[in-house]
Amino acid sequence: MIKVILSGYGKMGHMIEKELERRGIELVEASEDITATDPAVARECVCIDFTTPAAFRANYPFIARHFKAAVVGTTGWNDILTEVRDCFLDAGTPMIYASNFSLGVNALFKAVARVSEMLKGAGYAPEIEEIHHVHKLDAPSGTAKSLAAIVEEKLEQAPEIASIREGEVPGIHTVTFTSGCDKLTLKHEAFSREGFAKGAVVAALLTEGLQGVHEFGQLL
């Protein structure tokens, strides 16, 4: 059975802790400064990272060099994806990352890809709206950016993205395709962070025997 160290111990960290406990998986440590972890301890553990873009940018070389594997749910660093991937590959440390670890959102990714393929060239204008809590640091969300990339690749049109920050909303993502005749809407609404925590722990379990760097949806 795997052992886990959490990088970041905010609301998501606490939710992941509950999911680990539910599954009987040992949480060795929950750290606000992952670089202070004893490398000998780190080598036996999977790091699950839900921090901030700035923290992950600073910490990923340490995680790659010292941990058994990594699951990264932090968003806002895709501009250095190649650099991060190369770092983990060079270190021989498996890594799973996602803009969203919700199984439902990953199903949405697949649905949006299929719909975009079907509507290509049919005169539909795509739009994306994402709504999150006021504490979220990045906008648009990583999930919205992932959806936009899917639409742009499959529909060959770049969608407009609207970002809204209000209350304590865990996350709502809506993708619409509008023509002169009709409108198609695909929507995912998270009721809590529990779905993200479950997916992150599933990803941690998938690191056993895994090699390389993978986007979560590719492994489902």
Coordinates of C-alpha atoms in Angstrom, one line a residue:
M1 CA 0.0 0.0 0.0
I2 CA 1.3 3.5 -0.8
K3 CA 2.2 6.1 1.7
V4 CA 1.4 9.8 1.1
I5 CA 2.8 13.2 2.0
L6 CA 0.6 16.2 1.3
S7 CA 2.2 19.3 -0.1
G8 CA -0.2 22.0 1.0
Y9 CA -2.7 21.6 3.9
G10 CA -5.6 23.9 3.0
K11 CA -9.2 22.9 2.4
M12 CA -8.2 20.4 -0.3
G13 CA -5.5 18.9 1.9
H14 CA -8.0 18.3 4.7
M15 CA -10.4 16.7 2.2
I16 CA -7.7 14.4 0.8
E17 CA -6.7 13.5 4.4
K18 CA -10.2 12.3 5.0
E19 CA -10.2 10.2 1.8
L20 CA -6.9 8.6 2.6
E21 CA -8.2 7.7 6.1
R22 CA -11.4 6.2 4.5
R23 CA -9.2 4.0 2.3
G24 CA -6.8 3.0 5.0
I25 CA -3.8 4.8 3.3
E26 CA -1.1 6.2 5.6
L27 CA -0.7 10.0 5.6
V28 CA 2.9 10.4 6.8
E29 CA 2.9 14.2 6.8
A30 CA 1.0 17.3 5.7
S31 CA 3.5 20.0 4.9
E32 CA 3.2 23.7 4.2
D33 CA 6.9 23.5 3.0
I34 CA 7.5 20.3 1.1
T35 CA 11.2 21.1 0.7
A36 CA 11.7 20.6 4.4
T37 CA 10.8 16.9 4.1
D38 CA 13.5 14.4 5.0
P39 CA 14.6 13.0 1.6
A40 CA 14.8 9.5 3.1
V41 CA 11.2 9.7 4.1
A42 CA 10.1 11.3 0.8
R43 CA 11.6 8.4 -1.2
E44 CA 9.0 6.1 0.3
C45 CA 6.0 8.3 -0.3
V46 CA 3.8 9.8 -3.0
C47 CA 3.6 13.5 -2.9
I48 CA 0.1 14.9 -3.5
D49 CA 0.5 18.6 -4.3
F50 CA -2.4 21.1 -3.9
T51 CA -0.6 24.4 -3.3
T52 CA -0.3 27.6 -5.3
P53 CA 1.2 28.1 -8.8
A54 CA 4.1 30.0 -7.2
A55 CA 4.8 27.3 -4.6
F56 CA 4.7 24.5 -7.2
R57 CA 7.0 26.4 -9.5
A58 CA 9.5 26.7 -6.6
N59 CA 9.1 23.1 -5.3
Y60 CA 8.7 20.8 -8.2
P61 CA 12.5 20.2 -8.7
F62 CA 12.7 19.0 -5.0
I63 CA 9.6 16.8 -5.5
A64 CA 11.0 15.3 -8.7
R65 CA 14.4 14.5 -7.1
H66 CA 13.3 13.1 -3.8
F67 CA 9.8 11.5 -3.9
K68 CA 8.7 8.1 -5.0
A69 CA 6.0 9.6 -7.2
A70 CA 3.9 12.8 -7.5
V71 CA 0.3 13.7 -8.1
V72 CA -0.1 17.4 -8.9
G73 CA -3.5 19.1 -8.7
T74 CA -2.1 22.6 -8.5
T75 CA -2.9 24.6 -11.7
G76 CA -1.5 27.8 -13.2
W77 CA 1.9 26.4 -14.4
N78 CA 1.1 25.0 -17.8
D79 CA 3.5 27.5 -19.4
I80 CA 6.3 25.5 -17.9
L81 CA 4.8 22.0 -18.5
T82 CA 7.7 20.9 -20.8
E83 CA 10.2 22.0 -18.2
V84 CA 8.4 20.2 -15.4
R85 CA 7.9 17.0 -17.5
D86 CA 11.6 16.9 -18.4
C87 CA 12.6 17.4 -14.8
F88 CA 10.5 14.4 -13.6
L89 CA 11.6 12.2 -16.6
D90 CA 15.2 13.0 -15.9
A91 CA 14.7 12.1 -12.2
G92 CA 12.9 8.9 -13.1
T93 CA 10.0 9.9 -10.9
P94 CA 6.5 9.2 -12.2
M95 CA 4.1 12.1 -12.1
I96 CA 0.3 12.4 -12.7
Y97 CA -1.1 15.9 -13.2
A98 CA -4.5 17.3 -14.0
S99 CA -6.3 20.6 -14.2
N100 CA -9.1 18.8 -12.4
F101 CA -9.1 15.4 -10.7
S102 CA -12.9 15.0 -10.6
L103 CA -14.0 11.9 -12.5
G104 CA -17.1 13.8 -13.7
V105 CA -15.0 16.6 -15.1
N106 CA -12.8 14.1 -17.0
A107 CA -16.0 12.7 -18.5
L108 CA -16.9 16.2 -19.5
F109 CA -13.5 16.6 -21.3
K110 CA -14.3 13.5 -23.3
A111 CA -17.9 14.6 -24.1
V112 CA -16.7 18.1 -25.2
A113 CA -14.1 16.5 -27.4
R114 CA -16.7 14.3 -29.1
V115 CA -19.3 17.1 -29.5
S116 CA -16.6 19.4 -30.9
E117 CA -15.6 16.8 -33.5
M118 CA -19.3 16.4 -34.6
L119 CA -20.0 20.1 -34.9
K120 CA -16.8 21.1 -36.7
G121 CA -17.6 23.2 -39.7
A122 CA -21.3 23.3 -38.8
G123 CA -21.4 27.0 -37.8
Y124 CA -21.5 26.7 -34.0
A125 CA -19.8 29.3 -31.8
P126 CA -18.3 27.9 -28.6
E127 CA -18.3 29.6 -25.2
I128 CA -17.0 28.6 -21.8
E129 CA -18.1 29.9 -18.4
E130 CA -16.4 28.9 -15.2
I131 CA -17.6 29.9 -11.7
H132 CA -15.4 29.4 -8.6
H133 CA -15.1 30.6 -5.0
V134 CA -13.6 34.0 -4.3
H135 CA -10.4 32.5 -2.9
K136 CA -9.3 30.9 -6.2
L137 CA -6.1 32.5 -7.3
D138 CA -6.0 31.8 -11.1
A139 CA -8.5 32.9 -13.7
P140 CA -9.5 31.4 -16.0
S141 CA -9.4 28.1 -14.1
G142 CA -7.1 25.3 -15.2
T143 CA -10.2 23.3 -16.1
A144 CA -11.5 26.0 -18.3
K145 CA -8.2 26.3 -20.1
S146 CA -8.2 22.5 -20.6
L147 CA -11.8 22.7 -22.0
A148 CA -10.8 25.6 -24.3
A149 CA -7.8 23.6 -25.6
I150 CA -10.0 20.7 -26.4
V151 CA -12.6 22.8 -28.2
E152 CA -9.9 24.7 -30.2
E153 CA -8.3 21.4 -31.3
K154 CA -11.4 19.5 -32.2
L155 CA -13.7 22.3 -33.4
E156 CA -10.9 24.5 -34.8
Q157 CA -12.4 27.6 -33.1
A158 CA -11.1 29.3 -30.0
P159 CA -13.9 29.8 -27.4
E160 CA -14.5 32.9 -25.4
I161 CA -14.0 32.2 -21.6
A162 CA -15.9 34.0 -18.9
S163 CA -14.6 33.7 -15.3
I164 CA -16.8 34.5 -12.3
R165 CA -15.7 34.5 -8.7
E166 CA -18.4 34.4 -6.0
G167 CA -19.1 33.0 -2.6
E168 CA -17.7 29.5 -1.8
V169 CA -18.6 27.8 -5.1
P170 CA -16.5 24.7 -5.5
G171 CA -16.6 24.8 -9.3
I172 CA -19.1 25.1 -12.2
H173 CA -18.0 24.7 -15.8
T174 CA -20.4 25.2 -18.7
V175 CA -19.5 24.8 -22.4
T176 CA -22.0 26.0 -24.9
F177 CA -22.2 25.6 -28.7
T178 CA -24.6 28.1 -30.3
S179 CA -25.7 28.3 -34.0
G180 CA -28.5 30.3 -35.6
C181 CA -30.8 27.3 -35.1
D182 CA -30.1 26.0 -31.7
K183 CA -27.8 25.8 -28.6
L184 CA -26.1 22.8 -27.0
T185 CA -25.0 23.0 -23.4
L186 CA -22.6 20.7 -21.5
K187 CA -22.2 21.4 -17.8
H188 CA -20.5 20.1 -14.7
E189 CA -21.2 21.3 -11.2
A190 CA -19.2 20.2 -8.2
F191 CA -21.1 20.1 -5.0
S192 CA -18.0 20.0 -2.8
R193 CA -14.2 19.4 -3.1
E194 CA -14.8 15.7 -2.3
G195 CA -14.8 14.6 -5.9
F196 CA -11.4 16.3 -6.4
A197 CA -10.0 14.5 -3.4
K198 CA -11.3 11.1 -4.5
G199 CA -9.7 11.6 -7.9
A200 CA -6.4 12.7 -6.5
V201 CA -6.2 9.6 -4.3
V202 CA -7.1 7.4 -7.2
A203 CA -4.3 9.0 -9.1
A204 CA -1.9 8.3 -6.2
L205 CA -2.8 4.7 -6.3
L206 CA -2.2 4.6 -10.1
T207 CA 1.4 5.7 -9.6
E208 CA 2.3 2.2 -8.3
G209 CA 4.5 0.6 -11.0
L210 CA 3.9 3.6 -13.3
Q211 CA 6.7 5.3 -15.3
G212 CA 6.8 8.7 -17.0
V213 CA 4.6 11.8 -16.8
H214 CA 0.8 11.5 -17.5
E215 CA -2.3 13.6 -17.6
F216 CA -4.9 12.0 -15.4
G217 CA -7.5 11.7 -18.1
Q218 CA -5.1 9.6 -20.2
L219 CA -5.0 7.0 -17.5
L220 CA -8.8 6.6 -17.0

